[in-house]
Coordinates of C-alpha atoms and ligand atoms in Angstrom, one line a residue:
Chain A
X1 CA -74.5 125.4 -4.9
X2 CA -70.9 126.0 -5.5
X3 CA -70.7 130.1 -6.4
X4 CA -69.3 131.1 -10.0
X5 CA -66.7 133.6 -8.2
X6 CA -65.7 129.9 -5.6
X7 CA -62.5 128.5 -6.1
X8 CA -62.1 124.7 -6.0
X9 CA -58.9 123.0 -5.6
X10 CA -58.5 118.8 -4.9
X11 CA -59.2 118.3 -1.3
X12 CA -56.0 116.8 0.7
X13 CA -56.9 113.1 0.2
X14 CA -57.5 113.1 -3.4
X15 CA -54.8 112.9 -5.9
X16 CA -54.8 112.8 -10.0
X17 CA -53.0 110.2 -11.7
X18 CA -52.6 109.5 -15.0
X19 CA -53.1 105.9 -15.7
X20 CA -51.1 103.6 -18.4
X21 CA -53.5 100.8 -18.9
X22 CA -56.4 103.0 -19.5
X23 CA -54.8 106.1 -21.2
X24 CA -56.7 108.1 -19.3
X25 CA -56.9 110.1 -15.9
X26 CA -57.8 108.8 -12.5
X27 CA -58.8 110.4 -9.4
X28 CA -57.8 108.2 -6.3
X29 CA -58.4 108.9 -2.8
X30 CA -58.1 106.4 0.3
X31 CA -59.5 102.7 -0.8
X32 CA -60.9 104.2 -4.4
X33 CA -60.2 105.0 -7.6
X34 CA -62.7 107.0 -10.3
X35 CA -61.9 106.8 -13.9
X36 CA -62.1 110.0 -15.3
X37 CA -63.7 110.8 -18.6
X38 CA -62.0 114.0 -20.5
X39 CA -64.2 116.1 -19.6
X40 CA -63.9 115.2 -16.0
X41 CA -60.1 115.2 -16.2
X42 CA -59.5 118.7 -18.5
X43 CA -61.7 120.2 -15.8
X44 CA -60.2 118.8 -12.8
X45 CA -57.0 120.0 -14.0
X46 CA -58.1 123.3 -13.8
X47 CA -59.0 123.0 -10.0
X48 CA -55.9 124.7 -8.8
X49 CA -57.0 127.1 -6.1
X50 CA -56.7 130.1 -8.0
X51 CA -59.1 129.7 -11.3
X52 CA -63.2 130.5 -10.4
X53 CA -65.4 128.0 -11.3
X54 CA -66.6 130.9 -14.1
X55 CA -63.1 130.7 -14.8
X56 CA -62.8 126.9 -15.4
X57 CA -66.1 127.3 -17.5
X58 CA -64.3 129.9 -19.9
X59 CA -61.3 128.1 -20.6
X60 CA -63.1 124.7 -20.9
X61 CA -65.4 126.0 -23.1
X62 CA -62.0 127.3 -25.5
X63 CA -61.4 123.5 -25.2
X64 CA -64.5 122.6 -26.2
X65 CA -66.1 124.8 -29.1
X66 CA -68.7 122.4 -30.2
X67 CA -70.6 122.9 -27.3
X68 CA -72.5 125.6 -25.8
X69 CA -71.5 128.1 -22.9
X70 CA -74.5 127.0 -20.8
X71 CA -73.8 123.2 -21.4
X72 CA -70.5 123.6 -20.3
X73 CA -71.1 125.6 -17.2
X74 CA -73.5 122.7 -16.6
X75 CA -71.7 120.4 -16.9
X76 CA -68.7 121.6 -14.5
X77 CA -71.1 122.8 -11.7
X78 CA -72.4 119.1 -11.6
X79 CA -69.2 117.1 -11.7
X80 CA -68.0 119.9 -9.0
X81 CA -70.7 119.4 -6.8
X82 CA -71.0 115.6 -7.0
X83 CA -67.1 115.8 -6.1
X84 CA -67.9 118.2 -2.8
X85 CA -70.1 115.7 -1.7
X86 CA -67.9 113.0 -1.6
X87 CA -65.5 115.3 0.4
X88 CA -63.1 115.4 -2.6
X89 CA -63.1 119.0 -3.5
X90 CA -62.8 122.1 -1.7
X91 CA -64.1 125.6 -2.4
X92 CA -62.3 128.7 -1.5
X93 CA -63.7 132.5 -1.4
Chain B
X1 CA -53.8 90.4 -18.9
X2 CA -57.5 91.4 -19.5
X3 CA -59.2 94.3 -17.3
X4 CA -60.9 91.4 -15.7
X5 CA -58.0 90.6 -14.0
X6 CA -56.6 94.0 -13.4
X7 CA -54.8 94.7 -9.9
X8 CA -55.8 98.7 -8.9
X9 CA -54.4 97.4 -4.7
X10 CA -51.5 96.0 -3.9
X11 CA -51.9 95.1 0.1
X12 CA -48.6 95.0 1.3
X13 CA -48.4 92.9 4.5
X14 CA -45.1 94.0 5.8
X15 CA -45.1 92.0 9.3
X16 CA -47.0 89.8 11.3
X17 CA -45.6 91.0 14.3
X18 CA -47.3 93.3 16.1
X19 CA -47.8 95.4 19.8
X20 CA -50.9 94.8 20.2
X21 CA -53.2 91.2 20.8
X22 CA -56.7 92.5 19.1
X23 CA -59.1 90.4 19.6
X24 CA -60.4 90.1 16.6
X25 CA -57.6 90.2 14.7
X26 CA -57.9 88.8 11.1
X27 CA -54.2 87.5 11.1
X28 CA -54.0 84.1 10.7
X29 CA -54.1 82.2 14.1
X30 CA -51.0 80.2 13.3
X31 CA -48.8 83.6 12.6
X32 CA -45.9 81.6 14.0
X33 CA -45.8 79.1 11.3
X34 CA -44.7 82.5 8.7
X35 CA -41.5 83.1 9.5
X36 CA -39.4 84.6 6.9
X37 CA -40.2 87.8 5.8
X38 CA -39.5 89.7 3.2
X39 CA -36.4 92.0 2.9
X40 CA -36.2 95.3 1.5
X41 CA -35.2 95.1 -1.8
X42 CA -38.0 92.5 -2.7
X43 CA -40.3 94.8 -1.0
X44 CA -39.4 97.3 -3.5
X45 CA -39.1 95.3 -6.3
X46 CA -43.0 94.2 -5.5
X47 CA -44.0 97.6 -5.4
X48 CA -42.6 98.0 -9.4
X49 CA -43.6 95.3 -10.4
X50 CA -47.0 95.6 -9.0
X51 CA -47.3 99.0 -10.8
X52 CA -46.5 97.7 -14.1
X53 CA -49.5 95.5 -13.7
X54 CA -51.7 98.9 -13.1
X55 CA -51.7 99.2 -9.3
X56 CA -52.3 102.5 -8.6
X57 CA -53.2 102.8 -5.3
X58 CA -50.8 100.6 -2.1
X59 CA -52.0 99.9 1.8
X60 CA -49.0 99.6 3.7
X61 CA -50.2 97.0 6.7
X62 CA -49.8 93.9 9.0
X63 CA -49.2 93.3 11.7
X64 CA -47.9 96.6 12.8
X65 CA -46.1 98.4 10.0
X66 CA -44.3 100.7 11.7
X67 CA -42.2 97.9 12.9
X68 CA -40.6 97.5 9.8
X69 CA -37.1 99.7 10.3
X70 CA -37.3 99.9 6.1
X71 CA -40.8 101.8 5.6
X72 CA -39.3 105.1 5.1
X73 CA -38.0 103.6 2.2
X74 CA -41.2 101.4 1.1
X75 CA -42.6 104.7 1.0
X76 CA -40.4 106.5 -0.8
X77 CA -40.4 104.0 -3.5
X78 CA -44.4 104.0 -3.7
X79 CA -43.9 107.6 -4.1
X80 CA -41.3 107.9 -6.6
X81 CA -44.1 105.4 -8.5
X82 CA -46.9 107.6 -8.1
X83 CA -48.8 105.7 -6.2
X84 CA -51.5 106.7 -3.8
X85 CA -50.0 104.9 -0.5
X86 CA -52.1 104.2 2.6
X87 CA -50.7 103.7 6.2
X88 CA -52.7 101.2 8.2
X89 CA -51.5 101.3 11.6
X90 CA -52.8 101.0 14.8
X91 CA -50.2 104.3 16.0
X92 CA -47.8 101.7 18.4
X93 CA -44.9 102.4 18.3
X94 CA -44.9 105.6 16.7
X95 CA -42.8 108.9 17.4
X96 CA -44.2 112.3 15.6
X97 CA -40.6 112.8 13.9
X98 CA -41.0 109.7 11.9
X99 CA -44.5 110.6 11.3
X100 CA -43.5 113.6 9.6
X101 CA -40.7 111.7 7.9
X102 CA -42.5 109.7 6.5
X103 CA -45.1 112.7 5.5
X104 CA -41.8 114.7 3.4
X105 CA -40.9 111.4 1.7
X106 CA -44.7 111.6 0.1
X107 CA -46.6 109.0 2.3
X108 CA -50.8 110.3 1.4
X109 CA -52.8 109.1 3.5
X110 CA -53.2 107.8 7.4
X111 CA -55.4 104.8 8.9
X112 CA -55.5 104.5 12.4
X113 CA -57.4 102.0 14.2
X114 CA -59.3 102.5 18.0
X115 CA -60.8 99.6 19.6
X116 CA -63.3 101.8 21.0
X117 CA -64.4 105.4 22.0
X118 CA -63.7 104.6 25.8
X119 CA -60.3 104.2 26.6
X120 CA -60.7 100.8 29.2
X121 CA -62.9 99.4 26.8
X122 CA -60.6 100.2 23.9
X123 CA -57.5 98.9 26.1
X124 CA -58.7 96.1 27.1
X125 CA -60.1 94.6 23.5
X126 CA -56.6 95.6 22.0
X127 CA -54.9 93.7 25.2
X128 CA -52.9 96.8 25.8
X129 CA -52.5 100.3 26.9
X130 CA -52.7 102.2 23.7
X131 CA -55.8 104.1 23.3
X132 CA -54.5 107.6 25.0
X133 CA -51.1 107.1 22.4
X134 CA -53.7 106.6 19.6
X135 CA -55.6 109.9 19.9
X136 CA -52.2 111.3 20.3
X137 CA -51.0 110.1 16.8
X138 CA -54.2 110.9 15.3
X139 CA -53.6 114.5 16.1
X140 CA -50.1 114.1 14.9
X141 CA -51.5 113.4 11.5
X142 CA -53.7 115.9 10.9
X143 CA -51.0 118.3 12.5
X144 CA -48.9 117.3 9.7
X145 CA -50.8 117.6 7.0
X146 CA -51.8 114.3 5.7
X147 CA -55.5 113.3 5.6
X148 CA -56.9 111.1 8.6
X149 CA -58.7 107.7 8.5
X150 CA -60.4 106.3 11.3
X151 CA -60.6 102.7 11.5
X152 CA -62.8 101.0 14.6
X153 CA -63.6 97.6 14.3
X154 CA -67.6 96.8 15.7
X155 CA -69.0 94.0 17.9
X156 CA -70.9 93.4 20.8
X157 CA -69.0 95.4 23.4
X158 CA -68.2 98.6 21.1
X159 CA -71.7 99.0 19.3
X160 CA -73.7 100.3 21.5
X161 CA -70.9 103.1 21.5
X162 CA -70.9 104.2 17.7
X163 CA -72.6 107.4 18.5
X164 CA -69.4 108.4 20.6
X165 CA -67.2 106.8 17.7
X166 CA -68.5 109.2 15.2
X167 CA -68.3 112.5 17.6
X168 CA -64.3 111.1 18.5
X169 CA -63.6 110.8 14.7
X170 CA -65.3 114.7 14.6
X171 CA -62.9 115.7 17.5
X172 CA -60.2 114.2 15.5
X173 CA -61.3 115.7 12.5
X174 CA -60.8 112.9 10.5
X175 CA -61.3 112.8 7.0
X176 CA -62.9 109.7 6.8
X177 CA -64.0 106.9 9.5
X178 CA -64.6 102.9 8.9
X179 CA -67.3 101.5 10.8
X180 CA -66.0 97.9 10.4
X181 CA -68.5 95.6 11.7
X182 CA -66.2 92.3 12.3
X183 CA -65.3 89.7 10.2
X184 CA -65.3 86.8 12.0
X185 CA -62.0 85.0 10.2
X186 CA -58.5 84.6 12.2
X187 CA -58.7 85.5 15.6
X188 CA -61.9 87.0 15.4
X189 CA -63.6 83.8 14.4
X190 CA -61.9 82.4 17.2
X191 CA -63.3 84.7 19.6
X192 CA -66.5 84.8 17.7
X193 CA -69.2 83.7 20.5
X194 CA -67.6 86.9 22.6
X195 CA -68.0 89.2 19.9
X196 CA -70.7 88.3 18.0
X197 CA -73.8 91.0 18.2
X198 CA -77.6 91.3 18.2
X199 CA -79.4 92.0 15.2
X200 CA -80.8 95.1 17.3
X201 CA -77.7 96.7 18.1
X202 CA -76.4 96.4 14.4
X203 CA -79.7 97.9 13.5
X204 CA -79.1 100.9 15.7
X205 CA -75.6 101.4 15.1
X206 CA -76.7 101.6 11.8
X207 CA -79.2 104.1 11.5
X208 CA -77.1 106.2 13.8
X209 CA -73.9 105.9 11.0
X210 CA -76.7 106.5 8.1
X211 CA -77.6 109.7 10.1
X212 CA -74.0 111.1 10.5
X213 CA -73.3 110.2 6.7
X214 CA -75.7 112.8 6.1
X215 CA -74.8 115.7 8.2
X216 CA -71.6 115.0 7.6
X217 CA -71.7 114.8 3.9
X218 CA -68.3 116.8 2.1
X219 CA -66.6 116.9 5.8
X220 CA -66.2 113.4 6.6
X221 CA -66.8 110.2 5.1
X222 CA -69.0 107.7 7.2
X223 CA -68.2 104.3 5.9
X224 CA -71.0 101.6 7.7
X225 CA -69.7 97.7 6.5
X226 CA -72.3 95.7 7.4
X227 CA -71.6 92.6 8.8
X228 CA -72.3 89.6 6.3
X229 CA -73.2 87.5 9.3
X230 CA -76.5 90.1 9.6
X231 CA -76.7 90.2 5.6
X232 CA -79.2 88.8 3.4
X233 CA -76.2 88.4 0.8
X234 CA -72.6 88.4 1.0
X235 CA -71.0 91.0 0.0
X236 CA -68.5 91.1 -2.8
X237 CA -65.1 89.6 -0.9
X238 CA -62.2 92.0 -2.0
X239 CA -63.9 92.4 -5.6
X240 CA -63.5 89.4 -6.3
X241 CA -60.6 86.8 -6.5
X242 CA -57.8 87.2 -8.3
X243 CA -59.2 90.4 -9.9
X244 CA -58.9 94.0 -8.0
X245 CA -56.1 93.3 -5.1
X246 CA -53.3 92.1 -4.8
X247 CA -51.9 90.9 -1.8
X248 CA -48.7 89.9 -0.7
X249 CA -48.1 88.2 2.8
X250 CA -45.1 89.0 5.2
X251 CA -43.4 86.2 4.1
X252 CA -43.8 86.8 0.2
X253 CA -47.0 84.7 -0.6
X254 CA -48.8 86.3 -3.5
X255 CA -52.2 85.5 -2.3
X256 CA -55.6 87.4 -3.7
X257 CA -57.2 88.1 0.2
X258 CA -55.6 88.2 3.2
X259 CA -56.4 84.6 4.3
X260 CA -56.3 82.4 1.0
X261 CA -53.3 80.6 2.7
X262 CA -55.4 79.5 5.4
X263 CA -57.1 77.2 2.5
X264 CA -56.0 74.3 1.9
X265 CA -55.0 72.4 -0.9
X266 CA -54.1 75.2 -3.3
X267 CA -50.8 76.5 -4.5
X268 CA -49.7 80.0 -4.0
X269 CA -46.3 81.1 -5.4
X270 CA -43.8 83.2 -3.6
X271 CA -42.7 86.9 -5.1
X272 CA -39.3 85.3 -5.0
X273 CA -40.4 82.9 -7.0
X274 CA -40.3 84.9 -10.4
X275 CA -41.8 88.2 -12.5
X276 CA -45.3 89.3 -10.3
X277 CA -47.1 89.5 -13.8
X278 CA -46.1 85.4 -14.3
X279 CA -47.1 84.8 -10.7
X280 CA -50.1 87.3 -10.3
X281 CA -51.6 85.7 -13.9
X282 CA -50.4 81.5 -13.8
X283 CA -50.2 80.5 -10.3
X284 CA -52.7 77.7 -9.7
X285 CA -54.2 79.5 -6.5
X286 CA -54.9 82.8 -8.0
X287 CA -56.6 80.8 -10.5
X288 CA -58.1 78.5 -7.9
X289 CA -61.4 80.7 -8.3
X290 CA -61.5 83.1 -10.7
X291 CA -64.3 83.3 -13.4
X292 CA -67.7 81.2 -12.7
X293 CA -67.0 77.9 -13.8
X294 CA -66.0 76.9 -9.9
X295 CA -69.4 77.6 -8.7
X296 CA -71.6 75.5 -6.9
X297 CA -74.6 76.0 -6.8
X298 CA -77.2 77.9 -5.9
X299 CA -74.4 80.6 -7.1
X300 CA -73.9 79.3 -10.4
X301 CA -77.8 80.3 -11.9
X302 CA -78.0 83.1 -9.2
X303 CA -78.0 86.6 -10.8
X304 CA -75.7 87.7 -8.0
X305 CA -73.5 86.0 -9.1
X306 CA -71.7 88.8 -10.8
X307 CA -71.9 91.1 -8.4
X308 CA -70.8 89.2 -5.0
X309 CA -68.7 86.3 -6.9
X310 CA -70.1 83.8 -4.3
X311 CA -68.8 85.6 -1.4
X312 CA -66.2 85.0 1.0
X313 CA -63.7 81.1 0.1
X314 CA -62.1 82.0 3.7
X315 CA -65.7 82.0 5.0
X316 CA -67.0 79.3 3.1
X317 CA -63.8 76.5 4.0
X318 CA -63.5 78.1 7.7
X319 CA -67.5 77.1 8.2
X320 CA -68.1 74.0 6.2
X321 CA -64.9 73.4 5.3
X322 CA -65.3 73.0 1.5
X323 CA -63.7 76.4 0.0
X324 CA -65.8 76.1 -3.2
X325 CA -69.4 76.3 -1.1
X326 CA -71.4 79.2 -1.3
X327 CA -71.0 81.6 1.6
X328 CA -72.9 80.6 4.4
X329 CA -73.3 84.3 5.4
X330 CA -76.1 83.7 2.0
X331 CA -79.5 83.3 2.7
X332 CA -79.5 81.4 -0.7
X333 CA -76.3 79.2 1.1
X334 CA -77.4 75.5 2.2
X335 CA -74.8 75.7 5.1
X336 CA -77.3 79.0 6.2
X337 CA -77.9 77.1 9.1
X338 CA -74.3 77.6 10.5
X339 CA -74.4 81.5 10.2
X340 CA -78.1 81.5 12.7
X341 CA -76.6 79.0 15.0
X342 CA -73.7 81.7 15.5
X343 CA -76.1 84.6 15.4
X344 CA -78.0 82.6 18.4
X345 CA -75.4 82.4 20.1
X346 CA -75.3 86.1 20.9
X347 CA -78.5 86.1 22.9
X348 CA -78.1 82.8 24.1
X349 CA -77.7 83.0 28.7
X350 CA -73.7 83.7 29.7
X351 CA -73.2 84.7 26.2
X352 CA -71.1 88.4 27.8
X353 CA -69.6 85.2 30.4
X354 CA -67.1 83.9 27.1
X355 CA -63.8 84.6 27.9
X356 CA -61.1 86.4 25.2
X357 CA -58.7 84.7 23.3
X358 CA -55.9 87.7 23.0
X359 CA -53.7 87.1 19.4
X360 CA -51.2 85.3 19.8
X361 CA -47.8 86.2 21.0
X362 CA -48.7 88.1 24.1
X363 CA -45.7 90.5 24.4
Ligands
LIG1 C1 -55.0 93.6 10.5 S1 -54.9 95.4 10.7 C2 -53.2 95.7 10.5 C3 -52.9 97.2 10.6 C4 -52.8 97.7 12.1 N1 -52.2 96.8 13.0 C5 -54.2 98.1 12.6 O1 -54.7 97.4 13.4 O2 -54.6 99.1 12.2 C6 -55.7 96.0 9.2 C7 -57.1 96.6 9.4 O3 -58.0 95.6 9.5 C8 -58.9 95.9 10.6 N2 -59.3 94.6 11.1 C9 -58.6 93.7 11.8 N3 -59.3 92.6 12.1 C10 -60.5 92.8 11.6 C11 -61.7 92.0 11.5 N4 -61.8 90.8 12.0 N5 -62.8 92.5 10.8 C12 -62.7 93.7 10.2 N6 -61.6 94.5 10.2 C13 -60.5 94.0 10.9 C14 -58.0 96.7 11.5 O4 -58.8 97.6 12.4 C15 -57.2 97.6 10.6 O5 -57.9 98.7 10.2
LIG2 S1 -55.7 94.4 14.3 FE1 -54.7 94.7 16.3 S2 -53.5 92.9 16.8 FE2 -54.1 92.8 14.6 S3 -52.4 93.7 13.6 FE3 -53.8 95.4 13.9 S4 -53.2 96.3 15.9 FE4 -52.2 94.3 15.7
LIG3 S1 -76.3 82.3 -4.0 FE1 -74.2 82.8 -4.4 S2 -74.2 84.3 -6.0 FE2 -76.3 84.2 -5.2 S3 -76.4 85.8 -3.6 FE3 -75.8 83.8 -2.5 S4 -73.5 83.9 -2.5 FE4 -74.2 85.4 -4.0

């Protein structure tokens, strides 16, 4: 479990990239590609090093209004640890 | 273009040349026959062009790349593009400054390949002394800053070894590391009785990968390919043809695997020829075998059909010589037969007796 005070950033072999064709976001890494939904994306976006995760969930869920504060924190917690598993994010403090 | 013809790869074969004589290299045997390559600016316009049809992500590969005096610039365009650009090298010749050139001028990501985890073994399936320089340059890169892939290549002689593979690529800290079981095409299908292996040491290598996946899960990424001659199905041969990569030879062939101008009889046009998008959508050989309605069967009822396309046309012509025949490597395939002769050969008496065929030109 990634801890609400962690602080994810990209790990070094995974870069965003907005794509043309698809309008949306994309996260590539060596020999892959994931399209990103915009959830996915606003909240990737946010992974800089220096936001919390319970940081992330505050200023996603300003983004998001419609939905709950627990849906969202849900929400980022298993996109984040789905991408630590794949070795694509790292978590600080 | 439709999105099931979308290129996300270009492969950008920059050189045929190359140091080393790999034995299983899966350059074509007649490399000699390519001859001129590709200059620089048509290497860049490629890269442009090849974004504006939604490549996102280049391989920069051979041969040997680094023999190409112009990468720093290849790479510098691929960057200025935004595109997520992969060196494939096997680390000869390579000196750390231009490594961490290449590194400021926004190369990502670093693929180097060992032969082995021992360094006569290693040496002596590459046909030269490298291996010691490769662990070298592997530091180099994770030195520098750039992730680290780990490319070894698996048969007969190396399997039995994969434990020490994955504790090397630990050592090395790579980032992630390709267990490439080989594919017997090029020169590897030429050296195939030497380097073909027993189902049992696959079946070991295999758990052994399966366990380091998991411990290693969020550190490194433990890529097993299992080898199609083993499989029950083929599996899907670069995503199908014509649809995910796009590959472009040394000497400008747009071609949709590495091999389709080992085929015969089809037509593949050269990027000098005219606008990528033209080529990449109307040539006749990138349309040799796209879609489903070129499918023998058993393929074209099977519900795999989908999923692996058929398999591998390189496979199919270079076994039975028909490129529009199933796969032999497929259970389902008719041509089967070929595929369990090969495999017998590997336990057959004097099969560790077969000598090497090195790639061709011996430096
Ligand atoms: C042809 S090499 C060219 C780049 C560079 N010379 C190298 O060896 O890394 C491209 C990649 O294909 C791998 N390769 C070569 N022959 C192969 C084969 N028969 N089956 C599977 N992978 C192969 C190499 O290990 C390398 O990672
Ligand atoms: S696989 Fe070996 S021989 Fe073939 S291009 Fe790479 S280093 Fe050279
Ligand atoms: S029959 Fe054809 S489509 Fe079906 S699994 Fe075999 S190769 Fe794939």
């Amino acid at each position: 479990m990634i801890p609400a005070t962690g602080k994810p950033s990209l790990a070094p072999k995974a870069r965003l990239r907005f794509d043309r064709i698809s309008g949306g976001d994309m996260l590539l890494y060596p020999e892959r590609g994931l399209a990103l939904n915009g959830t996915a994306a606003s909240i990737l976006k946010l992974c800089d090093g220096d936001r919390t995760v319970e940081g992330i969930v505050g200023e996603l869920h300003r983004e998001y209004l419609d939905r709950t504060d627990d849906d969202v924190r849900h929400e980022v917690s298993e996109f984040l640890e789905d991408l630590l598993k794949r070795g694509l994010l790292r978590v600080l403090g | 273009m439709t999105e099931a013809h979308r290129p996300y790869t270009l492969v950008a074969e920059l050189t045929y040349a190359c140091p080393l004589h790999c034995v299983y290299c899966s350059n074509p045997v007649d490399l000699a026959r390519h001859a001129a390559t590709l200059d620089t600016a048509s290497w860049l316009r490629v890269l442009r062009e090849a974004e504006g049809l939604g490549v996102v992500q280049v391989n920069l590969t051979g041969g040997e790349p680094l023999l190409r005096q112009d990468l720093e610039e290849i790479v510098e365009e691929a960057h200025r593009l935004d595109l997520y650009t992969n060196l494939i090298t096997s680390g000869i010749p390579l000196e750390r400054e231009r490594l961490a050139r290449l590194r400021a001028l926004g190369l990502s990501n670093v693929q180097v390949s060992i032969q082995d985890s021992r360094p006569a073994g290693s040496d002596r399936i590459a046909g030269t002394e490298a291996f010691h320089r490769k662990l070298a340059v592997a530091r180099w890169v994770k030195e520098l800053g750039f992730p680290l892939t780990l490319n070894t290549v698996l048969h007969r002689e190396n399997l039995d070894h994969v434990e020490e593979v994955v504790a090397l690529a630990e050592e090395l800290h790579a980032d992630r590391l390709e267990l490439a079981n080989t594919q017997y095409l090029g020169w590897a299908l030429a050296n195939r009785r030497a380097l073909i292996p027993a189902r049992a040491q696959i079946e070991k290598a295999r758990s052994i990968a399966a366990a380091a996946r998991t411990r290693l899960e969020g550190r490194m990424e433990v890529l097993f390919v299992v080898p199609d001659y083993y499989a029950e199905f083929p599996p899907s041969c670069m995503d199908g043809w014509g649809r995910r990569f796009l590959v472009v030879s040394p000497d400008g062939l747009l071609l949709p695997c590495l091999l389709a101008h080992t085929l015969p009889d089809l037509t593949f046009a050269n990027v000098r020829e005219g606008p990528l998008a033209d080529l990449w959508n109307d040539s006749p050989g990138m349309n040799a075998f796209r879609g489903e309605s070129w499918m023998p069967d058993p393929c074209r009822t099977c519900d795999k059909r989908t999923v692996d396309f058929g398999g591998c046309r390189c496979q199919a012509y270079h076994l039975t010589g028909n490129a529009a025949a199933t796969d032999p490597a497929c259970t389902l395939s008719p041509h089967h037969g070929l595929v369990e002769g090969a495999r017998e050969e590997a336990v057959a008496p004097g099969a560790h007796l077969v000598p090497f065929r090195y790639r061709w030109p011996r430096a």
